[in-house]
Short mmCIF file of C-alpha atoms in Angstrom, two decimals:
data_model
loop_
_atom_site.label_atom_id
_atom_site.label_comp_id
_atom_site.label_asym_id
_atom_site.label_seq_id
_atom_site.Cartn_x
_atom_site.Cartn_y
_atom_site.Cartn_z
CA MET S 1 -30.17 7.19 3.95
CA ILE S 2 -28.79 3.68 4.43
CA GLU S 3 -31.02 0.68 4.03
CA LEU S 4 -29.93 -2.91 4.49
CA ILE S 5 -32.55 -5.49 3.55
CA GLN S 6 -32.01 -9.08 4.64
CA VAL S 7 -28.24 -8.96 4.16
CA GLU S 8 -26.18 -11.95 5.21
CA LYS S 9 -22.56 -12.99 5.01
CA THR S 10 -20.66 -16.22 5.57
CA PHE S 11 -16.86 -16.62 5.62
CA ASP S 12 -15.56 -20.13 4.92
CA GLY S 13 -18.63 -21.73 6.41
CA VAL S 14 -18.72 -19.42 9.43
CA ARG S 15 -21.71 -17.11 9.64
CA ALA S 16 -20.47 -13.54 10.24
CA VAL S 17 -23.85 -11.89 9.76
CA TYR S 18 -27.23 -13.65 9.90
CA PRO S 19 -29.93 -12.18 7.67
CA LEU S 20 -30.77 -8.76 9.05
CA SER S 21 -32.39 -5.52 8.00
CA LEU S 22 -31.52 -2.06 9.23
CA THR S 23 -32.52 1.45 8.21
CA ILE S 24 -30.45 4.50 9.14
CA PRO S 25 -32.14 7.87 8.49
CA LYS S 26 -30.36 10.87 7.02
CA GLY S 27 -28.24 12.93 9.39
CA GLN S 28 -28.22 10.40 12.21
CA ILE S 29 -25.19 9.34 14.24
CA HIS S 30 -25.76 5.62 14.46
CA GLY S 31 -23.69 3.39 16.72
CA ILE S 32 -23.23 -0.33 16.13
CA VAL S 33 -21.88 -2.07 19.20
CA GLY S 34 -20.91 -5.58 20.16
CA THR S 35 -17.93 -7.57 21.34
CA SER S 36 -15.29 -8.77 18.87
CA GLY S 37 -16.64 -11.36 16.49
CA ALA S 38 -20.17 -10.00 16.77
CA GLY S 39 -20.19 -9.18 13.06
CA LYS S 40 -20.37 -5.42 13.49
CA SER S 41 -17.27 -4.75 11.40
CA THR S 42 -18.57 -7.00 8.63
CA LEU S 43 -21.87 -5.15 8.78
CA ILE S 44 -20.34 -1.68 8.29
CA ARG S 45 -18.14 -3.03 5.48
CA ILE S 46 -21.26 -4.31 3.79
CA MET S 47 -22.57 -0.74 3.71
CA ASN S 48 -20.04 0.29 1.03
CA LEU S 49 -19.65 -3.22 -0.33
CA LEU S 50 -16.04 -3.61 0.82
CA GLU S 51 -17.61 -6.90 1.84
CA LYS S 52 -20.16 -8.17 -0.67
CA PRO S 53 -23.15 -9.71 1.10
CA ASP S 54 -24.03 -13.25 0.01
CA LYS S 55 -27.67 -12.24 -0.12
CA GLY S 56 -29.75 -9.14 0.45
CA THR S 57 -29.90 -5.57 -0.76
CA VAL S 58 -27.78 -2.56 0.21
CA LYS S 59 -29.19 0.85 -0.53
CA VAL S 60 -27.32 4.10 0.13
CA GLY S 61 -29.11 7.32 -0.79
CA GLU S 62 -30.91 6.70 -4.06
CA LYS S 63 -28.59 3.97 -5.20
CA ILE S 64 -28.97 0.24 -4.71
CA LEU S 65 -25.30 -0.70 -4.42
CA THR S 66 -25.86 -4.41 -4.87
CA TYR S 67 -27.27 -3.78 -8.37
CA LEU S 68 -24.47 -1.55 -9.61
CA SER S 69 -21.73 -2.38 -12.09
CA GLU S 70 -18.09 -2.13 -11.00
CA HIS S 71 -17.83 1.32 -12.54
CA GLU S 72 -21.06 2.63 -11.00
CA LEU S 73 -20.07 1.21 -7.63
CA ARG S 74 -16.82 3.16 -7.71
CA LYS S 75 -18.81 6.33 -8.40
CA ALA S 76 -21.21 5.53 -5.56
CA ARG S 77 -18.34 4.94 -3.14
CA GLN S 78 -17.11 8.46 -3.72
CA ASN S 79 -20.27 9.53 -1.91
CA ILE S 80 -19.50 7.26 1.07
CA GLY S 81 -16.50 8.27 3.16
CA MET S 82 -14.84 5.71 5.39
CA ILE S 83 -12.33 5.83 8.24
CA PHE S 84 -10.54 2.94 9.90
CA GLN S 85 -9.08 1.96 13.25
CA GLN S 86 -5.55 2.01 11.84
CA PHE S 87 -6.18 5.28 9.90
CA GLN S 88 -4.79 3.82 6.63
CA LEU S 89 -3.12 7.02 5.50
CA VAL S 90 -0.64 6.92 2.65
CA LEU S 91 2.53 7.36 4.69
CA ASN S 92 4.67 8.51 1.78
CA ARG S 93 2.37 11.45 1.13
CA THR S 94 2.02 14.61 3.18
CA VAL S 95 -1.13 15.42 5.14
CA ALA S 96 -2.34 17.65 2.29
CA GLY S 97 -1.38 14.94 -0.21
CA ASN S 98 -3.56 12.44 1.60
CA VAL S 99 -6.60 14.71 1.72
CA GLU S 100 -6.06 15.49 -1.95
CA MET S 101 -6.12 11.83 -2.92
CA PRO S 102 -9.89 11.22 -3.38
CA LEU S 103 -10.09 14.43 -5.43
CA GLU S 104 -7.18 13.33 -7.59
CA LEU S 105 -8.89 10.01 -8.25
CA VAL S 106 -11.92 11.71 -9.77
CA GLY S 107 -9.86 14.22 -11.75
CA VAL S 108 -10.64 17.49 -9.96
CA SER S 109 -8.42 20.33 -11.25
CA LYS S 110 -5.29 21.18 -9.30
CA LYS S 111 -6.56 24.61 -8.28
CA GLU S 112 -9.84 23.31 -6.97
CA ARG S 113 -8.08 20.45 -5.19
CA LYS S 114 -5.88 22.87 -3.32
CA LYS S 115 -8.85 24.92 -2.23
CA ARG S 116 -10.84 21.90 -1.10
CA VAL S 117 -7.86 20.44 0.79
CA GLU S 118 -7.52 23.68 2.71
CA GLU S 119 -11.21 23.70 3.59
CA CYS S 120 -11.11 20.12 4.81
CA LEU S 121 -7.96 20.56 6.87
CA GLN S 122 -9.38 23.70 8.42
CA PHE S 123 -12.53 21.78 9.28
CA VAL S 124 -10.58 19.20 11.28
CA GLY S 125 -8.25 21.88 12.71
CA LEU S 126 -5.04 20.73 11.08
CA SER S 127 -4.27 23.51 8.60
CA ASP S 128 -0.86 24.03 10.17
CA LYS S 129 0.11 20.39 9.57
CA LYS S 130 -0.51 20.28 5.85
CA ASP S 131 3.12 19.74 4.88
CA ALA S 132 3.85 17.21 7.63
CA TYR S 133 4.02 13.47 6.97
CA PRO S 134 1.61 11.17 8.86
CA SER S 135 4.48 9.63 10.86
CA GLN S 136 5.01 13.02 12.48
CA LEU S 137 1.47 13.18 13.86
CA SER S 138 -0.23 11.80 16.96
CA GLY S 139 -2.89 9.11 16.63
CA GLY S 140 -5.72 11.61 17.07
CA GLN S 141 -4.24 13.89 14.44
CA LYS S 142 -3.84 10.97 12.02
CA GLN S 143 -7.49 10.06 12.45
CA ARG S 144 -8.48 13.69 11.84
CA VAL S 145 -6.48 13.65 8.62
CA ALA S 146 -8.31 10.46 7.67
CA ILE S 147 -11.61 12.24 8.39
CA ALA S 148 -10.56 15.22 6.26
CA ARG S 149 -9.68 12.79 3.48
CA ALA S 150 -13.04 11.05 3.81
CA LEU S 151 -14.83 14.41 3.58
CA ALA S 152 -12.91 15.70 0.55
CA ASN S 153 -15.49 14.51 -1.96
CA LYS S 154 -18.39 15.89 0.11
CA PRO S 155 -19.94 12.53 0.91
CA SER S 156 -23.39 12.20 2.41
CA VAL S 157 -22.39 9.19 4.51
CA LEU S 158 -19.37 8.62 6.75
CA LEU S 159 -18.60 5.07 7.87
CA CYS S 160 -16.35 4.78 10.92
CA ASP S 161 -14.88 1.36 11.68
CA GLU S 162 -13.57 1.48 15.29
CA PRO S 163 -12.45 5.10 14.79
CA THR S 164 -11.15 5.63 18.32
CA SER S 165 -10.13 2.14 19.35
CA SER S 166 -6.41 2.77 19.03
CA LEU S 167 -6.57 6.20 20.65
CA ASP S 168 -6.23 7.31 24.27
CA PRO S 169 -9.20 8.99 26.04
CA LYS S 170 -7.97 12.51 25.32
CA THR S 171 -7.45 12.06 21.59
CA THR S 172 -10.70 10.09 21.46
CA ILE S 173 -12.47 13.30 22.47
CA GLU S 174 -10.68 15.21 19.68
CA VAL S 175 -12.01 12.77 17.12
CA LEU S 176 -15.54 12.57 18.56
CA GLN S 177 -15.78 16.35 18.60
CA VAL S 178 -14.94 16.44 14.92
CA LEU S 179 -17.52 13.75 14.16
CA ARG S 180 -20.23 15.64 16.03
CA HIS S 181 -19.23 18.83 14.26
CA ILE S 182 -19.61 17.06 10.92
CA LYS S 183 -23.12 15.96 11.76
CA GLU S 184 -24.13 19.40 12.99
CA THR S 185 -22.67 21.50 10.18
CA LEU S 186 -22.72 19.21 7.17
CA GLY S 187 -25.66 16.96 7.99
CA VAL S 188 -23.67 13.88 7.07
CA THR S 189 -25.08 10.52 8.16
CA ILE S 190 -22.50 8.86 10.41
CA VAL S 191 -22.25 5.18 11.27
CA ILE S 192 -19.83 4.23 14.04
CA VAL S 193 -18.82 0.67 14.79
CA THR S 194 -17.22 0.39 18.20
CA HIS S 195 -16.77 -1.75 21.26
CA GLU S 196 -16.26 1.32 23.43
CA MET S 197 -19.43 2.09 25.39
CA ASP S 198 -18.25 5.62 26.18
CA VAL S 199 -18.17 6.49 22.49
CA VAL S 200 -21.74 5.35 22.01
CA LYS S 201 -22.98 7.14 25.10
CA SER S 202 -21.32 10.42 24.15
CA ILE S 203 -22.44 11.01 20.59
CA CYS S 204 -24.74 8.31 19.19
CA GLU S 205 -28.44 9.05 18.71
CA HIS S 206 -29.38 5.52 17.84
CA VAL S 207 -27.71 2.30 18.81
CA THR S 208 -27.80 -1.14 17.24
CA ILE S 209 -26.51 -4.04 19.29
CA MET S 210 -25.05 -7.12 17.68
CA ARG S 211 -24.11 -10.46 19.17
CA GLU S 212 -22.81 -13.52 17.33
CA GLY S 213 -23.78 -12.17 13.94
CA LYS S 214 -27.32 -11.29 14.96
CA LEU S 215 -28.94 -7.94 15.48
CA ILE S 216 -30.33 -8.30 18.98
CA ASP S 217 -31.64 -4.78 19.57
CA SER S 218 -31.84 -1.35 17.97
CA PHE S 219 -33.22 1.77 19.62
CA GLN S 220 -32.91 5.52 19.93
CA ILE S 221 -30.84 6.99 22.76
CA GLU S 222 -30.13 10.45 24.11
CA PRO S 223 -26.44 11.26 23.55
CA GLN S 224 -24.91 12.45 26.80
CA GLY S 225 -22.18 14.62 25.34
CA LEU S 226 -18.50 13.95 25.52
CA LEU S 227 -18.24 12.06 28.78
CA VAL S 228 -14.74 10.86 28.42
CA ASN S 229 -13.29 13.26 30.91
CA GLU S 230 -10.05 12.80 32.78
CA ASP S 231 -11.26 14.54 35.94
CA GLN S 232 -14.35 12.38 35.95
CA TYR S 233 -12.20 9.25 35.70
CA ILE S 234 -10.03 10.34 38.62
CA GLU S 235 -13.13 11.14 40.64
CA ASP S 236 -14.63 7.73 39.88
CA LEU S 237 -11.39 5.99 40.84
CA ARG S 238 -11.28 7.86 44.15
CA LYS S 239 -14.78 6.65 44.95
CA MET S 240 -13.52 3.11 44.51
CA ALA S 241 -10.64 3.56 46.95
CA VAL S 242 -10.42 0.84 49.61
CA VAL S 243 -10.08 2.43 53.00
CA LYS S 244 -7.77 0.45 55.28
CA LYS S 245 -8.95 -0.01 58.83
CA MET R 1 50.92 1.11 -13.15
CA GLU R 2 52.66 1.05 -16.50
CA LYS R 3 50.69 -2.05 -17.39
CA ILE R 4 47.46 -0.30 -16.55
CA ILE R 5 48.37 2.59 -18.81
CA SER R 6 49.39 0.32 -21.65
CA TYR R 7 46.07 -1.54 -21.41
CA GLN R 8 44.10 1.70 -21.07
CA SER R 9 42.09 1.31 -24.27
CA GLU R 10 41.18 -2.30 -23.47
CA ILE R 11 40.05 -1.26 -20.01
CA TRP R 12 37.82 1.44 -21.44
CA ILE R 13 36.28 -0.97 -23.91
CA ALA R 14 35.67 -3.46 -21.10
CA ILE R 15 34.04 -0.79 -18.95
CA GLY R 16 31.84 0.19 -21.89
CA GLN R 17 30.77 -3.43 -22.36
CA THR R 18 29.97 -3.83 -18.67
CA PHE R 19 27.86 -0.66 -18.72
CA THR R 20 26.01 -1.84 -21.82
CA MET R 21 25.23 -5.22 -20.29
CA VAL R 22 24.27 -3.88 -16.87
CA GLY R 23 22.35 -0.98 -18.43
CA PHE R 24 20.21 -3.35 -20.48
CA SER R 25 19.69 -5.51 -17.43
CA ILE R 26 18.39 -2.55 -15.43
CA LEU R 27 16.17 -1.53 -18.32
CA ALA R 28 14.74 -5.04 -18.61
CA ALA R 29 14.24 -5.20 -14.86
CA ILE R 30 12.22 -1.98 -14.85
CA VAL R 31 10.28 -2.43 -18.09
CA VAL R 32 9.43 -6.13 -17.68
CA GLY R 33 10.47 -7.14 -14.16
CA LEU R 34 8.42 -4.46 -12.41
CA PRO R 35 5.12 -5.36 -14.13
CA LEU R 36 5.89 -9.07 -13.73
CA GLY R 37 6.51 -8.65 -10.01
CA THR R 38 3.35 -6.55 -9.75
CA PHE R 39 1.26 -9.27 -11.39
CA LEU R 40 2.92 -11.85 -9.17
CA TYR R 41 1.69 -9.82 -6.22
CA LEU R 42 -1.74 -9.00 -7.62
CA SER R 43 -2.59 -12.54 -8.69
CA ARG R 44 -1.70 -14.01 -5.28
CA SER R 45 -4.72 -15.28 -3.38
CA GLY R 46 -6.60 -12.60 -1.49
CA ASN R 47 -5.26 -9.82 -3.70
CA LEU R 48 -6.71 -7.50 -6.31
CA TYR R 49 -6.50 -9.79 -9.37
CA GLU R 50 -6.58 -13.08 -7.50
CA ASN R 51 -5.94 -15.80 -10.09
CA LYS R 52 -4.47 -19.14 -9.01
CA GLY R 53 -3.48 -20.19 -12.53
CA LEU R 54 -1.70 -16.97 -13.39
CA PHE R 55 0.08 -16.87 -10.05
CA LEU R 56 1.29 -20.44 -10.42
CA LEU R 57 2.51 -19.74 -13.95
CA LEU R 58 4.45 -16.59 -13.04
CA ASP R 59 5.76 -18.05 -9.81
CA THR R 60 7.04 -21.19 -11.54
CA PHE R 61 8.63 -19.16 -14.35
CA VAL R 62 10.54 -16.99 -11.90
CA ASN R 63 11.61 -20.00 -9.86
CA ILE R 64 12.84 -21.96 -12.87
CA ILE R 65 14.91 -19.06 -14.19
CA ARG R 66 16.36 -18.46 -10.78
CA SER R 67 17.21 -22.11 -10.13
CA PHE R 68 19.63 -22.29 -13.09
CA PRO R 69 23.29 -21.82 -12.26
CA PHE R 70 23.77 -18.66 -14.30
CA LEU R 71 26.44 -20.07 -16.63
CA LEU R 72 24.13 -22.94 -17.57
CA LEU R 73 21.29 -20.51 -18.22
CA VAL R 74 23.50 -18.61 -20.64
CA VAL R 75 24.35 -21.82 -22.49
CA PHE R 76 20.78 -23.09 -22.37
CA LEU R 77 19.50 -19.84 -23.86
CA ILE R 78 21.91 -19.83 -26.83
CA PRO R 79 19.27 -20.92 -29.37
CA PHE R 80 16.84 -18.35 -28.00
CA THR R 81 19.50 -15.64 -28.10
CA ARG R 82 20.35 -16.53 -31.67
CA PHE R 83 16.68 -16.29 -32.55
CA ILE R 84 16.29 -12.85 -30.92
CA VAL R 85 19.47 -11.01 -31.97
CA GLY R 86 20.72 -13.23 -34.80
CA THR R 87 23.92 -14.26 -33.05
CA ALA R 88 24.89 -15.94 -29.80
CA ILE R 89 28.29 -14.26 -29.55
CA GLY R 90 29.22 -10.75 -28.45
CA THR R 91 28.07 -8.06 -26.06
CA THR R 92 24.64 -7.66 -27.66
CA ALA R 93 24.03 -11.39 -27.48
CA ALA R 94 25.15 -11.39 -23.86
CA THR R 95 22.40 -8.95 -22.94
CA VAL R 96 19.69 -11.54 -23.71
CA PRO R 97 20.38 -14.05 -20.90
CA LEU R 98 21.25 -11.13 -18.63
CA ALA R 99 17.88 -9.51 -19.34
CA ILE R 100 16.07 -12.79 -18.62
CA ILE R 101 17.72 -13.33 -15.25
CA SER R 102 17.29 -9.63 -14.39
CA ILE R 103 13.58 -9.78 -15.05
CA ALA R 104 13.10 -12.84 -12.85
CA TYR R 105 15.34 -11.51 -10.11
CA TYR R 106 13.79 -8.05 -9.88
CA ALA R 107 10.25 -9.41 -10.20
CA ARG R 108 10.80 -11.35 -6.98
CA LEU R 109 12.10 -8.26 -5.19
CA VAL R 110 9.17 -6.20 -6.46
CA GLU R 111 6.72 -8.81 -5.19
CA GLN R 112 8.38 -8.71 -1.79
CA SER R 113 8.23 -4.91 -1.54
CA LEU R 114 4.56 -4.89 -2.50
CA LEU R 115 3.75 -7.57 0.07
CA ASP R 116 5.10 -5.20 2.72
CA VAL R 117 2.40 -2.61 1.93
CA PRO R 118 -0.35 -2.90 4.55
CA LYS R 119 -3.51 -4.41 3.07
CA GLY R 120 -5.57 -1.72 4.81
CA ILE R 121 -4.22 0.93 2.45
CA ILE R 122 -5.74 -0.95 -0.47
CA GLU R 123 -9.08 -1.18 1.31
CA ALA R 124 -8.95 2.55 1.94
CA ALA R 125 -8.28 3.07 -1.76
CA ILE R 126 -11.21 0.86 -2.73
CA SER R 127 -13.48 2.70 -0.32
CA MET R 128 -12.49 5.97 -2.03
CA GLY R 129 -13.62 4.56 -5.35
CA ALA R 130 -10.14 4.14 -6.87
CA THR R 131 -9.76 2.15 -10.09
CA LYS R 132 -7.38 -0.80 -10.13
CA MET R 133 -4.80 1.23 -12.06
CA GLN R 134 -5.06 4.04 -9.51
CA ILE R 135 -4.64 1.56 -6.67
CA ILE R 136 -1.45 0.22 -8.26
CA PHE R 137 0.13 3.52 -9.23
CA LYS R 138 -1.12 5.92 -6.58
CA PHE R 139 -1.23 3.66 -3.54
CA LEU R 140 0.84 0.48 -3.96
CA TYR R 141 3.87 1.93 -5.73
CA ARG R 142 3.73 5.03 -3.59
CA GLU R 143 3.96 3.09 -0.37
CA ALA R 144 6.45 0.55 -1.72
CA ARG R 145 8.73 3.05 -3.47
CA ALA R 146 11.57 2.87 -0.95
CA GLY R 147 11.63 -0.92 -1.20
CA LEU R 148 11.42 -0.81 -4.99
CA VAL R 149 14.47 1.47 -5.19
CA PHE R 150 16.39 -0.52 -2.59
CA GLY R 151 15.56 -3.73 -4.46
CA LEU R 152 16.75 -2.25 -7.76
CA THR R 153 20.03 -1.33 -6.07
CA THR R 154 20.52 -4.86 -4.81
CA ALA R 155 19.55 -6.19 -8.22
CA THR R 156 21.96 -3.87 -10.08
CA ILE R 157 24.86 -5.15 -8.02
CA SER R 158 23.86 -8.72 -8.83
CA PHE R 159 23.63 -7.78 -12.52
CA ILE R 160 27.22 -6.54 -12.41
CA SER R 161 28.24 -9.84 -10.87
CA TYR R 162 26.34 -11.81 -13.51
CA SER R 163 27.87 -9.70 -16.29
CA THR R 164 31.39 -10.69 -15.26
CA VAL R 165 30.97 -14.22 -16.58
CA MET R 166 29.69 -13.16 -19.98
CA GLY R 167 33.18 -13.65 -21.43
CA ILE R 168 31.99 -17.19 -22.06
CA VAL R 169 29.89 -15.99 -24.99
CA GLY R 170 32.28 -13.21 -25.97
CA GLY R 171 30.34 -10.58 -24.08
CA GLY R 172 33.50 -8.96 -22.78
CA GLY R 173 33.25 -6.59 -19.87
CA VAL R 174 35.40 -5.83 -16.88
CA GLY R 175 35.22 -9.36 -15.45
CA ASP R 176 36.35 -10.89 -18.73
CA PHE R 177 39.18 -8.38 -18.91
CA ALA R 178 40.38 -9.30 -15.42
CA ILE R 179 40.36 -13.01 -16.27
CA ARG R 180 42.03 -12.78 -19.67
CA TYR R 181 44.61 -10.08 -19.10
CA GLY R 182 45.04 -10.30 -15.37
CA TYR R 183 44.62 -13.95 -14.41
CA GLN R 184 45.56 -15.84 -17.56
CA GLN R 185 48.57 -13.62 -18.36
CA PHE R 186 49.78 -13.63 -14.74
CA GLU R 187 49.35 -9.86 -14.42
CA THR R 188 48.28 -9.92 -10.78
CA GLY R 189 48.56 -6.12 -10.57
CA LEU R 190 46.13 -5.70 -13.45
CA MET R 191 43.69 -8.12 -11.85
CA THR R 192 43.90 -6.37 -8.48
CA PHE R 193 43.32 -3.03 -10.18
CA THR R 194 40.19 -4.36 -11.86
CA ILE R 195 38.89 -5.80 -8.60
CA ILE R 196 39.44 -2.51 -6.77
CA MET R 197 37.62 -0.71 -9.58
CA MET R 198 34.67 -3.07 -9.16
CA ILE R 199 34.62 -2.61 -5.40
CA ILE R 200 34.47 1.16 -5.82
CA LEU R 201 31.70 0.87 -8.41
CA VAL R 202 29.57 -1.46 -6.27
CA GLN R 203 30.14 0.68 -3.20
CA ALA R 204 29.06 3.80 -5.08
CA ILE R 205 25.89 2.13 -6.35
CA GLN R 206 24.97 0.81 -2.92
CA VAL R 207 25.55 4.14 -1.17
CA THR R 208 23.54 6.04 -3.80
CA GLY R 209 20.71 3.51 -3.80
CA THR R 210 20.45 3.43 -0.03
CA ALA R 211 20.44 7.23 0.14
CA ILE R 212 17.67 7.60 -2.46
CA SER R 213 15.61 4.88 -0.83
CA LYS R 214 15.96 6.52 2.56
CA LYS R 215 14.99 9.89 1.20
CA LEU R 216 11.85 8.44 -0.40
CA ASP R 217 10.82 6.63 2.77
CA LYS R 218 8.55 8.76 4.93
CA ARG R 219 6.90 5.87 6.68
CA SER R 220 8.60 6.33 10.03
#
């Protein structure tokens, strides 16, 4: 579904991504991990050309993004949803207004927009919040709105740039559940960039590890389900207790 | 009080002239200042229409206009005013320098409001496949709207202040009335009345502007 061929990127003389190739098959939940500065964020931003690679080819679905004109690229991006660490919702629009946005941009009729917005909000479990403003929501809810917005145009790919990094463990689960649900019911290919090992272990089926701009390993893993569990944490902490003599 | 009544018609004329001058200033600010401020923002490095040359040009223009003491700007612009409206004297002529300063002043405030919009919103818009026009109108202005309204309120009050000196080119207005009838004819009561009127007007504009801006702001 996503194919990067020898892409590379340099910022002001600093190499963010060394030439690398990566193929992500359709319907996979693919994790990209690494510490900060590893180039993982640049890599995911290359996938929808938010960051244009200096060299190399980016292919998503049937389209070679790096060959497209400005206009064609905009069209192609409508097929690639993206969510961000800081959600990036339009704060002066309601929840429904935000989800409606991508549909408005492509000129979907008002009636159809309304229907689609309801579907998407129902999917992420936020139908009751449709008239609220983002500032009235919790972090997890904001990210779910962002997911609903990313799904509005029925994309075949969802790019997630640190989707849970500003969330607490409980709301992280909320978001991961939705992501897994998307994969299972809609067959969307999901790429998750994260530095949180728990996120990778819980839902990723394939992991790519980056360090200092280089891809150092990439292999399949068996997702262990949503491990981030409060009781488990407490249990683990208890095991670490120092017993005074 | 008697004085005020006897000068009633002059006061009304002066109020009319002030409204004409300030009205045109607001119009110029919105029609030209808003796009100018938007381009100032967009052409800045790292932004949507990054263009060093254009940014430098617009930035310098705004700075030059704003560095003039306003009275000198009015005098300096006399040939230009004459060219545009055919005369350099009167209320209509007074609107020309007022419009110029209004455009420069509001453009700066627009730029500032737009700079407050988080860059991430624009990235989100690009990732959705928005056109540049859609990014400006549906994302940038949407998120900056409270600041744009608040800025226009601040600007309007400055326009009123600028309009008070337009007596120098026969522009008339409330300020000119206060100077000529109140100050120069030693009618302190008349002058005080005019000042109180201005205070009430400015207060009303500020309160209304702040209220609208607050109502539009859903960011927190």
